[in-house]
mmCIF file of C-alpha atoms in Angstrom:
data_model
loop_
_atom_site.group_PDB
_atom_site.id
_atom_site.type_symbol
_atom_site.label_atom_id
_atom_site.label_comp_id
_atom_site.label_asym_id
_atom_site.label_seq_id
_atom_site.Cartn_x
_atom_site.Cartn_y
_atom_site.Cartn_z
ATOM 1 C CA MET A 267 28.227 23.351 -11.047
ATOM 2 C CA SER A 268 28.088 20.319 -8.731
ATOM 3 C CA SER A 269 25.771 22.271 -6.403
ATOM 4 C CA TYR A 270 23.195 22.207 -9.214
ATOM 5 C CA VAL A 271 23.882 18.696 -10.535
ATOM 6 C CA PHE A 272 23.379 16.922 -7.199
ATOM 7 C CA PRO A 273 19.814 18.232 -6.576
ATOM 8 C CA ILE A 274 18.811 17.328 -10.149
ATOM 9 C CA GLN A 275 20.211 13.806 -9.735
ATOM 10 C CA TYR A 276 18.296 13.423 -6.482
ATOM 11 C CA ALA A 277 15.141 14.753 -8.151
ATOM 12 C CA PHE A 278 15.573 12.161 -10.914
ATOM 13 C CA LEU A 279 15.784 9.357 -8.324
ATOM 14 C CA VAL A 280 12.660 10.536 -6.477
ATOM 15 C CA PHE A 281 10.908 11.048 -9.824
ATOM 16 C CA GLY A 282 11.625 7.430 -10.798
ATOM 17 C CA LEU A 283 10.203 6.138 -7.518
ATOM 18 C CA GLY A 284 7.182 8.400 -7.919
ATOM 19 C CA CYS A 285 6.521 7.093 -11.436
ATOM 20 C CA TYR A 286 6.659 3.519 -10.141
ATOM 21 C CA VAL A 287 4.081 4.292 -7.439
ATOM 22 C CA LEU A 288 1.838 6.646 -9.397
ATOM 23 C CA PHE A 289 1.822 5.092 -12.883
ATOM 24 C CA ILE A 290 -1.275 2.899 -12.386
ATOM 25 C CA PRO A 291 -3.266 5.669 -10.606
ATOM 26 C CA TRP A 292 -2.266 8.016 -13.426
ATOM 27 C CA LEU A 293 -3.436 5.521 -16.044
ATOM 28 C CA ILE A 294 -6.777 5.205 -14.238
ATOM 29 C CA TYR A 295 -7.108 8.994 -14.155
ATOM 30 C CA THR A 296 -6.206 9.582 -17.816
ATOM 31 C CA TYR A 297 -8.394 6.785 -19.208
ATOM 32 C CA ARG A 298 -11.263 7.874 -16.969
ATOM 33 C CA LYS A 299 -10.906 11.490 -18.107
ATOM 34 C CA ASP A 300 -10.087 11.098 -21.810
ATOM 35 C CA GLY A 301 -10.954 7.511 -22.720
ATOM 36 C CA PHE A 302 -7.605 7.052 -24.479
ATOM 37 C CA PHE A 303 -3.868 7.133 -23.778
ATOM 38 C CA SER A 304 -2.142 10.373 -24.756
ATOM 39 C CA TRP A 305 1.649 10.374 -25.008
ATOM 40 C CA TRP A 306 1.563 14.152 -24.917
ATOM 41 C CA ARG A 307 -0.333 14.178 -21.621
ATOM 42 C CA LEU A 308 2.145 11.639 -20.225
ATOM 43 C CA ILE A 309 5.127 13.745 -21.287
ATOM 44 C CA LEU A 310 3.491 16.921 -19.984
ATOM 45 C CA SER A 311 2.500 15.454 -16.614
ATOM 46 C CA SER A 312 5.839 13.680 -16.113
ATOM 47 C CA SER A 313 7.936 16.672 -17.084
ATOM 48 C CA PHE A 314 5.888 18.973 -14.831
ATOM 49 C CA LEU A 315 6.364 16.639 -11.868
ATOM 50 C CA PHE A 316 10.097 16.310 -12.602
ATOM 51 C CA TYR A 317 10.471 20.083 -12.931
ATOM 52 C CA LEU A 318 8.747 20.749 -9.580
ATOM 53 C CA LEU A 319 11.005 18.201 -7.879
ATOM 54 C CA CYS A 320 14.084 19.797 -9.439
ATOM 55 C CA ALA A 321 12.977 23.271 -8.324
ATOM 56 C CA LEU A 322 12.291 22.072 -4.774
ATOM 57 C CA PHE A 323 15.584 20.208 -4.411
ATOM 58 C CA LEU A 324 17.587 23.047 -5.949
ATOM 59 C CA VAL A 325 16.171 25.261 -3.212
ATOM 60 C CA LEU A 326 16.610 22.804 -0.307
ATOM 61 C CA LEU A 327 19.689 20.717 -1.116
ATOM 62 C CA PRO A 328 22.298 20.000 0.039
ATOM 63 C CA LEU A 329 20.938 19.416 3.540
ATOM 64 C CA PRO A 330 23.018 20.089 6.675
ATOM 65 C CA ASP A 331 24.813 17.140 8.265
ATOM 66 C CA THR A 332 23.054 17.678 11.592
ATOM 67 C CA ARG A 333 19.581 18.672 12.757
ATOM 68 C CA ASP A 334 21.166 21.001 15.299
ATOM 69 C CA THR A 335 21.850 23.779 12.796
ATOM 70 C CA CYS A 336 21.791 26.377 15.596
ATOM 71 C CA SER A 337 25.149 25.060 16.815
ATOM 72 C CA MET A 338 26.654 25.820 13.398
ATOM 73 C CA GLN A 339 25.689 29.512 13.517
ATOM 74 C CA THR A 340 26.675 32.564 15.526
ATOM 75 C CA GLU A 341 24.358 33.935 18.196
ATOM 76 C CA ASN A 342 23.315 37.002 16.160
ATOM 77 C CA THR A 343 22.675 35.213 12.870
ATOM 78 C CA VAL A 344 20.026 36.967 10.746
ATOM 79 C CA TYR A 345 17.738 34.564 8.911
ATOM 80 C CA TYR A 346 15.949 36.959 6.597
ATOM 81 C CA SER A 347 16.483 39.871 4.221
ATOM 82 C CA LEU A 348 13.422 42.099 3.804
ATOM 83 C CA VAL A 349 14.953 44.958 1.786
ATOM 84 C CA PRO A 350 13.752 44.646 -1.823
ATOM 85 C CA PHE A 351 16.115 44.880 -4.817
ATOM 86 C CA THR A 352 19.208 44.322 -2.724
ATOM 87 C CA PHE A 353 20.436 42.085 -5.548
ATOM 88 C CA VAL A 354 20.819 45.186 -7.788
ATOM 89 C CA GLY A 355 23.188 46.793 -5.303
ATOM 90 C CA ASP A 356 25.094 43.519 -4.888
ATOM 91 C CA ILE A 357 25.617 43.235 -8.636
ATOM 92 C CA LEU A 358 26.803 46.842 -8.921
ATOM 93 C CA LYS A 359 29.091 46.458 -5.908
ATOM 94 C CA GLU A 360 30.727 43.204 -6.976
ATOM 95 C CA THR A 361 30.956 43.758 -10.708
ATOM 96 C CA SER A 362 34.316 44.380 -12.370
ATOM 97 C CA ILE A 363 32.891 45.662 -15.626
ATOM 98 C CA VAL A 364 33.623 49.149 -16.916
ATOM 99 C CA TRP A 365 30.427 50.712 -18.183
ATOM 100 C CA SER A 366 32.277 52.780 -20.772
ATOM 101 C CA GLN A 367 33.840 49.622 -22.227
ATOM 102 C CA PRO A 368 31.154 47.318 -23.733
ATOM 103 C CA SER A 369 33.723 44.561 -24.201
ATOM 104 C CA SER A 370 33.890 44.164 -20.414
ATOM 105 C CA TYR A 371 30.173 43.411 -20.158
ATOM 106 C CA PHE A 372 30.869 39.736 -20.741
ATOM 107 C CA GLN A 373 32.479 39.597 -17.313
ATOM 108 C CA LEU A 374 29.008 39.972 -15.809
ATOM 109 C CA VAL A 375 28.034 36.386 -16.608
ATOM 110 C CA LYS A 376 30.913 35.129 -14.468
ATOM 111 C CA GLU A 377 30.078 37.081 -11.322
ATOM 112 C CA ARG A 378 28.351 35.518 -8.297
ATOM 113 C CA ALA A 379 25.696 38.175 -7.613
ATOM 114 C CA PHE A 380 24.540 38.287 -11.233
ATOM 115 C CA LEU A 381 24.463 34.496 -11.566
ATOM 116 C CA GLN A 382 22.487 34.130 -8.341
ATOM 117 C CA ALA A 383 19.892 36.691 -9.464
ATOM 118 C CA THR A 384 19.670 35.023 -12.887
ATOM 119 C CA PHE A 385 19.170 31.610 -11.290
ATOM 120 C CA ASN A 386 16.332 32.950 -9.118
ATOM 121 C CA PHE A 387 14.696 34.507 -12.175
ATOM 122 C CA LEU A 388 14.980 31.327 -14.252
ATOM 123 C CA LEU A 389 13.901 28.975 -11.432
ATOM 124 C CA LEU A 390 10.149 29.507 -11.933
ATOM 125 C CA LEU A 391 10.218 30.515 -15.610
ATOM 126 C CA PRO A 392 9.239 26.962 -16.704
ATOM 127 C CA PHE A 393 6.430 27.091 -14.125
ATOM 128 C CA GLY A 394 4.971 30.039 -16.024
ATOM 129 C CA VAL A 395 5.191 28.110 -19.303
ATOM 130 C CA TYR A 396 3.270 25.192 -17.795
ATOM 131 C CA LEU A 397 0.665 27.575 -16.385
ATOM 132 C CA ARG A 398 0.145 29.111 -19.827
ATOM 133 C CA TYR A 399 -0.520 25.651 -21.247
ATOM 134 C CA PHE A 400 -3.018 24.911 -18.476
ATOM 135 C CA PHE A 401 -4.781 28.295 -18.567
ATOM 136 C CA GLN A 402 -4.338 28.935 -22.332
ATOM 137 C CA LYS A 403 -5.498 32.562 -22.273
ATOM 138 C CA ARG A 404 -3.141 35.520 -21.757
ATOM 139 C CA GLU A 405 -5.793 37.242 -19.634
ATOM 140 C CA TYR A 406 -4.858 34.909 -16.770
ATOM 141 C CA TRP A 407 -1.436 36.550 -16.294
ATOM 142 C CA LYS A 408 -2.445 37.838 -12.846
ATOM 143 C CA ARG A 409 -3.299 34.299 -11.783
ATOM 144 C CA ALA A 410 0.074 33.082 -13.079
ATOM 145 C CA LEU A 411 1.859 35.862 -11.176
ATOM 146 C CA GLY A 412 -0.044 34.960 -8.000
ATOM 147 C CA LEU A 413 0.721 31.256 -8.298
ATOM 148 C CA GLY A 414 4.391 31.996 -9.000
ATOM 149 C CA PHE A 415 4.521 34.185 -5.896
ATOM 150 C CA ALA A 416 2.743 31.496 -3.832
ATOM 151 C CA LEU A 417 5.187 28.784 -4.932
ATOM 152 C CA SER A 418 8.165 31.049 -4.230
ATOM 153 C CA LEU A 419 6.715 31.908 -0.814
ATOM 154 C CA PHE A 420 6.335 28.190 -0.091
ATOM 155 C CA PHE A 421 10.028 27.685 -0.866
ATOM 156 C CA GLU A 422 11.063 30.612 1.326
ATOM 157 C CA ILE A 423 8.891 29.577 4.287
ATOM 158 C CA THR A 424 10.199 26.019 3.990
ATOM 159 C CA GLN A 425 13.728 27.373 4.295
ATOM 160 C CA LEU A 426 12.905 29.831 7.099
ATOM 161 C CA SER A 427 11.193 27.129 9.176
ATOM 162 C CA GLY A 428 14.120 24.717 8.864
ATOM 163 C CA ILE A 429 11.904 22.466 6.708
ATOM 164 C CA TYR A 430 9.049 22.839 9.183
ATOM 165 C CA GLY A 431 10.981 21.949 12.306
ATOM 166 C CA ILE A 432 13.246 19.188 11.029
ATOM 167 C CA TYR A 433 16.185 21.528 11.725
ATOM 168 C CA ASN A 434 16.135 23.675 14.850
ATOM 169 C CA CYS A 435 17.356 26.764 12.970
ATOM 170 C CA PRO A 436 17.058 27.887 9.332
ATOM 171 C CA TYR A 437 20.047 26.911 7.219
ATOM 172 C CA ARG A 438 19.235 29.248 4.320
ATOM 173 C CA LEU A 439 18.173 32.882 4.112
ATOM 174 C CA PHE A 440 14.589 34.073 3.621
ATOM 175 C CA ASP A 441 15.093 36.742 0.964
ATOM 176 C CA VAL A 442 12.395 39.056 -0.383
ATOM 177 C CA ASP A 443 14.473 39.414 -3.560
ATOM 178 C CA ASP A 444 13.927 35.722 -4.206
ATOM 179 C CA LEU A 445 10.165 36.338 -4.115
ATOM 180 C CA ILE A 446 10.503 39.212 -6.592
ATOM 181 C CA LEU A 447 12.789 37.363 -9.014
ATOM 182 C CA ASN A 448 10.913 34.030 -8.821
ATOM 183 C CA SER A 449 7.536 35.683 -9.396
ATOM 184 C CA SER A 450 8.918 37.800 -12.264
ATOM 185 C CA GLY A 451 10.368 34.680 -13.859
ATOM 186 C CA ALA A 452 7.021 32.871 -13.642
ATOM 187 C CA LEU A 453 5.230 35.833 -15.232
ATOM 188 C CA PHE A 454 7.845 36.110 -17.985
ATOM 189 C CA GLY A 455 7.527 32.389 -18.718
ATOM 190 C CA PHE A 456 3.751 32.766 -18.923
ATOM 191 C CA LEU A 457 4.035 35.627 -21.431
ATOM 192 C CA VAL A 458 6.630 34.027 -23.745
ATOM 193 C CA ALA A 459 5.142 30.507 -23.498
ATOM 194 C CA PRO A 460 3.332 30.624 -26.893
ATOM 195 C CA ILE A 461 6.726 30.592 -28.625
ATOM 196 C CA VAL A 462 7.498 27.222 -26.989
ATOM 197 C CA LEU A 463 3.983 25.766 -26.966
ATOM 198 C CA ALA A 464 3.589 26.302 -30.720
ATOM 199 C CA LEU A 465 5.795 23.211 -31.169
ATOM 200 C CA PHE A 466 3.431 20.903 -29.242
ATOM 201 C CA PRO A 467 -0.169 19.668 -29.581
ATOM 202 C CA SER A 468 -2.783 22.037 -28.194
ATOM 203 C CA THR A 469 -5.362 21.129 -25.591
ATOM 204 C CA LYS A 470 -8.033 21.653 -28.261
ATOM 205 C CA SER A 471 -6.713 18.748 -30.358
ATOM 206 C CA ILE A 472 -6.685 16.468 -27.310
ATOM 207 C CA GLU A 473 -10.222 17.534 -26.365
ATOM 208 C CA ALA A 474 -11.392 16.913 -29.951
ATOM 209 C CA LYS A 475 -9.986 13.367 -29.850
ATOM 210 C CA ARG A 476 -11.576 12.822 -26.439
ATOM 211 C CA ALA A 477 -14.993 13.872 -27.798
ATOM 212 C CA SER A 478 -14.534 11.549 -30.777
ATOM 213 C CA VAL A 479 -13.694 8.562 -28.541
ATOM 214 C CA MET A 480 -16.686 9.233 -26.301
ATOM 215 C CA GLU A 481 -19.086 9.517 -29.242
ATOM 216 C CA SER A 482 -17.808 6.332 -30.907
ATOM 217 C CA ASP A 483 -18.686 4.281 -27.785
ATOM 218 C CA ILE A 484 -15.356 2.467 -27.996
ATOM 219 C CA VAL A 485 -13.822 1.318 -24.713
ATOM 220 C CA LEU A 486 -10.181 0.449 -25.285
ATOM 221 C CA PRO A 487 -8.699 -2.729 -23.747
ATOM 222 C CA VAL A 488 -6.433 -0.963 -21.236
ATOM 223 C CA PRO A 489 -9.275 0.706 -19.277
ATOM 224 C CA GLN A 490 -11.040 -2.674 -19.288
ATOM 225 C CA LEU A 491 -7.975 -4.264 -17.692
ATOM 226 C CA LEU A 492 -7.755 -1.421 -15.173
ATOM 227 C CA ALA A 493 -11.418 -1.951 -14.277
ATOM 228 C CA LEU A 494 -10.751 -5.681 -13.867
ATOM 229 C CA MET A 495 -7.793 -4.913 -11.610
ATOM 230 C CA ILE A 496 -9.957 -2.616 -9.453
ATOM 231 C CA ASP A 497 -12.636 -5.294 -9.254
ATOM 232 C CA GLY A 498 -9.955 -7.786 -8.201
ATOM 233 C CA ILE A 499 -9.059 -5.481 -5.314
ATOM 234 C CA VAL A 500 -12.756 -5.313 -4.413
ATOM 235 C CA VAL A 501 -12.898 -9.126 -4.421
ATOM 236 C CA GLN A 502 -9.910 -9.290 -2.079
ATOM 237 C CA PHE A 503 -11.541 -6.775 0.258
ATOM 238 C CA ILE A 504 -14.872 -8.646 0.330
ATOM 239 C CA SER A 505 -13.225 -12.038 0.756
ATOM 240 C CA GLY A 506 -11.140 -10.588 3.586
ATOM 241 C CA LEU A 507 -14.312 -9.518 5.384
ATOM 242 C CA PHE A 508 -15.842 -12.983 5.003
ATOM 243 C CA GLY A 509 -12.550 -14.538 6.075
ATOM 244 C CA PHE A 510 -12.892 -12.978 9.535
ATOM 245 C CA LEU A 511 -16.166 -14.832 10.036
ATOM 246 C CA LEU A 512 -14.912 -18.286 9.002
ATOM 247 C CA PRO A 513 -12.167 -20.566 10.392
ATOM 248 C CA PHE A 514 -8.736 -20.300 8.788
ATOM 249 C CA GLY A 515 -7.929 -22.749 5.975
ATOM 250 C CA TRP A 516 -7.992 -23.348 2.247
ATOM 251 C CA LEU A 517 -11.734 -24.047 2.280
ATOM 252 C CA THR A 518 -12.357 -20.673 3.915
ATOM 253 C CA GLU A 519 -10.277 -19.018 1.216
ATOM 254 C CA VAL A 520 -12.292 -20.750 -1.509
ATOM 255 C CA ILE A 521 -15.642 -19.835 0.055
ATOM 256 C CA SER A 522 -14.720 -16.213 0.836
ATOM 257 C CA THR A 523 -13.164 -15.617 -2.596
ATOM 258 C CA SER A 524 -16.164 -17.252 -4.304
ATOM 259 C CA LEU A 525 -18.530 -14.975 -2.409
ATOM 260 C CA GLY A 526 -16.378 -11.952 -3.244
ATOM 261 C CA MET A 527 -16.341 -12.812 -6.944
ATOM 262 C CA VAL A 528 -20.061 -13.488 -7.239
ATOM 263 C CA LEU A 529 -20.798 -10.174 -5.532
ATOM 264 C CA ALA A 530 -18.251 -8.098 -7.478
ATOM 265 C CA PHE A 531 -18.763 -9.647 -10.914
ATOM 266 C CA TYR A 532 -22.456 -10.621 -10.867
ATOM 267 C CA PHE A 533 -24.724 -9.088 -8.243
ATOM 268 C CA ILE A 534 -23.222 -5.573 -8.244
ATOM 269 C CA PRO A 535 -23.465 -5.126 -12.053
ATOM 270 C CA LEU A 536 -26.839 -6.907 -12.090
ATOM 271 C CA PHE A 537 -28.408 -4.333 -9.775
ATOM 272 C CA TRP A 538 -26.285 -1.347 -10.850
ATOM 273 C CA ASN A 539 -27.128 -0.981 -14.530
ATOM 274 C CA GLY A 540 -24.291 -3.214 -15.741
ATOM 275 C CA LYS A 541 -21.574 -1.422 -13.755
ATOM 276 C CA THR A 542 -19.049 -3.061 -11.482
ATOM 277 C CA ILE A 543 -17.110 -0.838 -9.113
ATOM 278 C CA GLY A 544 -14.164 -0.982 -11.514
ATOM 279 C CA THR A 545 -16.167 -0.143 -14.641
ATOM 280 C CA ALA A 546 -17.959 2.676 -12.802
ATOM 281 C CA ILE A 547 -14.591 4.230 -11.906
ATOM 282 C CA MET A 548 -13.435 3.859 -15.510
ATOM 283 C CA ARG A 549 -16.772 5.256 -16.786
ATOM 284 C CA PHE A 550 -18.253 2.396 -18.775
ATOM 285 C CA ARG A 551 -20.676 -0.464 -18.194
ATOM 286 C CA LEU A 552 -21.230 -4.023 -19.412
ATOM 287 C CA VAL A 553 -24.063 -4.656 -21.872
ATOM 288 C CA ASN A 554 -25.270 -7.512 -24.039
ATOM 289 C CA GLU A 555 -23.778 -7.269 -27.514
ATOM 290 C CA VAL A 556 -27.189 -7.812 -29.143
ATOM 291 C CA SER A 557 -29.667 -5.887 -26.983
ATOM 292 C CA GLY A 558 -27.278 -3.155 -25.827
ATOM 293 C CA ARG A 559 -28.599 -3.501 -22.271
ATOM 294 C CA PRO A 560 -27.286 -5.312 -19.187
ATOM 295 C CA SER A 561 -28.336 -8.968 -19.203
ATOM 296 C CA ALA A 562 -28.484 -11.276 -16.159
ATOM 297 C CA THR A 563 -27.576 -14.293 -18.303
ATOM 298 C CA SER A 564 -24.601 -12.585 -19.943
ATOM 299 C CA LEU A 565 -23.345 -11.233 -16.632
ATOM 300 C CA PHE A 566 -23.544 -14.692 -15.073
ATOM 301 C CA LYS A 567 -21.634 -16.246 -17.985
ATOM 302 C CA ARG A 568 -18.957 -13.582 -17.592
ATOM 303 C CA PHE A 569 -18.721 -14.338 -13.878
ATOM 304 C CA LEU A 570 -18.368 -18.070 -14.609
ATOM 305 C CA ALA A 571 -15.583 -17.443 -17.144
ATOM 306 C CA LEU A 572 -13.633 -15.377 -14.610
ATOM 307 C CA TYR A 573 -14.397 -17.746 -11.745
ATOM 308 C CA PHE A 574 -13.332 -20.832 -13.688
ATOM 309 C CA THR A 575 -10.006 -19.199 -14.522
ATOM 310 C CA TRP A 576 -9.335 -18.347 -10.896
ATOM 311 C CA PHE A 577 -10.477 -21.784 -9.669
ATOM 312 C CA VAL A 578 -8.176 -23.703 -12.031
ATOM 313 C CA MET A 579 -5.174 -21.570 -11.068
ATOM 314 C CA TYR A 580 -5.966 -21.773 -7.361
ATOM 315 C CA THR A 581 -6.590 -25.549 -7.423
ATOM 316 C CA SER A 582 -3.345 -26.214 -9.288
ATOM 317 C CA ASN A 583 -1.435 -24.194 -6.707
ATOM 318 C CA VAL A 584 -3.120 -25.901 -3.723
ATOM 319 C CA ILE A 585 -2.535 -29.414 -5.096
ATOM 320 C CA GLY A 586 1.184 -28.734 -5.424
ATOM 321 C CA GLN A 587 1.380 -27.579 -1.784
ATOM 322 C CA THR A 588 -0.672 -30.374 -0.155
ATOM 323 C CA GLU A 589 1.489 -32.176 2.437
ATOM 324 C CA ARG A 590 -0.200 -35.586 2.191
ATOM 325 C CA TRP A 591 1.079 -35.984 -1.386
ATOM 326 C CA MET A 592 4.644 -34.934 -0.633
ATOM 327 C CA GLU A 593 5.654 -38.483 0.372
ATOM 328 C CA SER A 594 4.177 -40.025 -2.762
ATOM 329 C CA ALA A 595 6.478 -41.347 -5.471
ATOM 330 C CA PHE A 596 4.420 -39.360 -7.953
ATOM 331 C CA TYR A 597 4.931 -36.054 -6.123
ATOM 332 C CA PRO A 598 7.671 -34.759 -8.497
ATOM 333 C CA LEU A 599 5.401 -35.574 -11.446
ATOM 334 C CA LEU A 600 2.497 -33.848 -9.693
ATOM 335 C CA ILE A 601 4.603 -30.746 -9.086
ATOM 336 C CA PHE A 602 5.678 -30.729 -12.720
ATOM 337 C CA PHE A 603 2.065 -31.088 -13.843
ATOM 338 C CA THR A 604 0.612 -28.361 -11.605
ATOM 339 C CA PHE A 605 3.497 -25.995 -12.319
ATOM 340 C CA GLY A 606 3.070 -26.678 -16.021
ATOM 341 C CA VAL A 607 -0.646 -25.927 -15.837
ATOM 342 C CA ILE A 608 0.004 -22.605 -14.118
ATOM 343 C CA VAL A 609 2.771 -21.615 -16.562
ATOM 344 C CA VAL A 610 0.783 -22.623 -19.669
ATOM 345 C CA ILE A 611 -2.377 -20.821 -18.527
ATOM 346 C CA SER A 612 -0.353 -17.733 -17.601
ATOM 347 C CA LEU A 613 1.355 -17.679 -21.009
ATOM 348 C CA VAL A 614 -1.958 -18.161 -22.817
ATOM 349 C CA PHE A 615 -3.509 -15.263 -20.878
ATOM 350 C CA LEU A 616 -0.456 -13.088 -21.499
ATOM 351 C CA ILE A 617 -0.517 -13.697 -25.259
ATOM 352 C CA HIS A 618 -4.303 -13.283 -25.344
ATOM 353 C CA GLY A 619 -4.074 -10.020 -23.399
ATOM 354 C CA LEU A 620 -1.368 -8.608 -25.675
ATOM 355 C CA ILE A 621 -3.375 -9.500 -28.785
ATOM 356 C CA VAL A 622 -6.472 -7.782 -27.409
ATOM 357 C CA VAL A 623 -4.560 -4.709 -26.221
ATOM 358 C CA PHE A 624 -2.794 -4.209 -29.559
ATOM 359 C CA SER A 625 -6.049 -4.731 -31.463
ATOM 360 C CA ARG A 626 -7.180 -1.387 -29.971
ATOM 361 C CA GLY A 627 -10.778 -2.467 -29.404
ATOM 362 C CA ARG A 628 -11.265 -4.706 -32.430
ATOM 363 C CA ARG A 629 -11.059 -7.835 -30.266
ATOM 364 C CA ARG A 630 -12.595 -8.651 -26.898
ATOM 365 C CA PHE A 631 -11.250 -10.450 -23.877
ATOM 366 C CA TYR A 632 -12.240 -14.100 -23.634
ATOM 367 C CA PHE A 633 -14.626 -13.590 -20.691
ATOM 368 C CA ASP A 634 -16.549 -10.912 -22.603
ATOM 369 C CA HIS A 635 -16.523 -12.867 -25.862
ATOM 370 C CA ALA A 636 -17.773 -16.061 -24.180
ATOM 371 C CA SER A 637 -20.600 -14.218 -22.418
ATOM 372 C CA GLY A 638 -21.689 -12.046 -25.329
ATOM 373 C CA ILE A 639 -20.818 -8.855 -23.452
ATOM 374 C CA ARG A 640 -19.282 -5.656 -24.730
ATOM 375 C CA PRO A 641 -18.236 -2.536 -22.797
ATOM 376 C CA SER A 642 -20.240 0.610 -23.497
ATOM 377 C CA ARG A 643 -20.216 4.252 -22.438
ATOM 378 C CA LYS A 644 -23.768 4.968 -23.575
ATOM 379 C CA ASN A 645 -26.611 5.423 -21.064
ATOM 380 C CA LEU A 646 -24.022 5.255 -18.296
ATOM 381 C CA HIS A 647 -26.187 7.228 -15.873
ATOM 382 C CA SER A 648 -29.536 5.643 -16.674
#
C-alpha cells in the first residue's frame, strides 16, 4: 500500500506548488474565456491536473537511489516485454483458486498478477471520464482510445528511456500489456462516464451562462483587477526601458514610472479604441459612462487617479528612507507619519477593493468612478 501512497503524496505536493504558480494565469484564462468565475471549471481543471500528476508519479516513483542504474542490473537484463496478453497467463499460473469452487474466487483479489493487471486497467479509467466530459459525444470513442494509448505510450517510453537519459539504464519494464490495459481502461471510462457526469453541471449550462454574461455587457471586478495587474507589469517593463537611458536615482525612477503610466493608462487606450494591454487580454475596453465610447478626457482623469495613488505611496516611502532626515530629532515622528500614511491608504484600498469585488459589478473602482468610465465588452473590435 505504501508504494501507492508515496506517489500520491508527492503528486499532492507538486500539485500545491503548481496551483500557487498557475492560479493567476488560470484566472486570466477563465475570465477571458467565460467572463465569470466557475467553481465547477476550477474543480474540473484542478482535479484533472492532480489526476495526471498522480498517474505519472504512480508510474515513475519511487526513483532509484543512483543515476547509474546499469550497475544495479545483470548484464543480460531485458527491458521490455512485447508478447501481448502475458498478464492472462501470469494470472492463471499464479492463482490458487479452484475453478470448480466459486467460494475460492475471492482469493483472486489478493494475488499479485491480478492486482497488477487491475491497477493498469484502472490507471487511465479516470482519463477516459475526463475525455468524455471534454468531447461530450459517444462518437468520439476512437479519439478517446487513441489518446489513452498515446498517454500510456508516453509513460512506457519515459520508463524505457530512463526518464529520457536521467538514468543510464531503464529501471522499469516496457510492457505491451500495460499499453493494452491502460488503453482499455481509458475506453471503458469514456463509455461509462455518463453515469458519473450526470451528477455534475454540463458544459451546456456553463456555455449558456457565458452567453448571458457576454450579452449583458457586465465586466466583473476580478477581471478588471487582473487587467490592472497586467497593465502594472507593462508599466514596469516600459519604465525599465526608460531607466536604461537615464542615470540611476529616485528621480529617474519617478520619471520612468511616470512615462510608463502615461503610456499604459492614457496613450495606449486613447489610440486603441479604449483598450489597454490588460483590458485587451481580458476582452473588454474602457468607455465613457454617458456616451458609451472612449473619451480622451475620461481616460486622462482615470490616469490621474491611478498616478496620484502611486505618487502618494511612492513619496511616502522615499521620505522615510531619505538619509538627510535620519539625524533629525523629528525622524521617528516622520517615520511614524509616512508608515501611517502607507498603512492607512493600503487598508482603505483593501476595504474598497473587497466592497467592489463582492458587489459583483454593482459598484465601480474609485479610478473608474472618478473619471466617469465603465468597462464594456461591446464594439470590442471596432
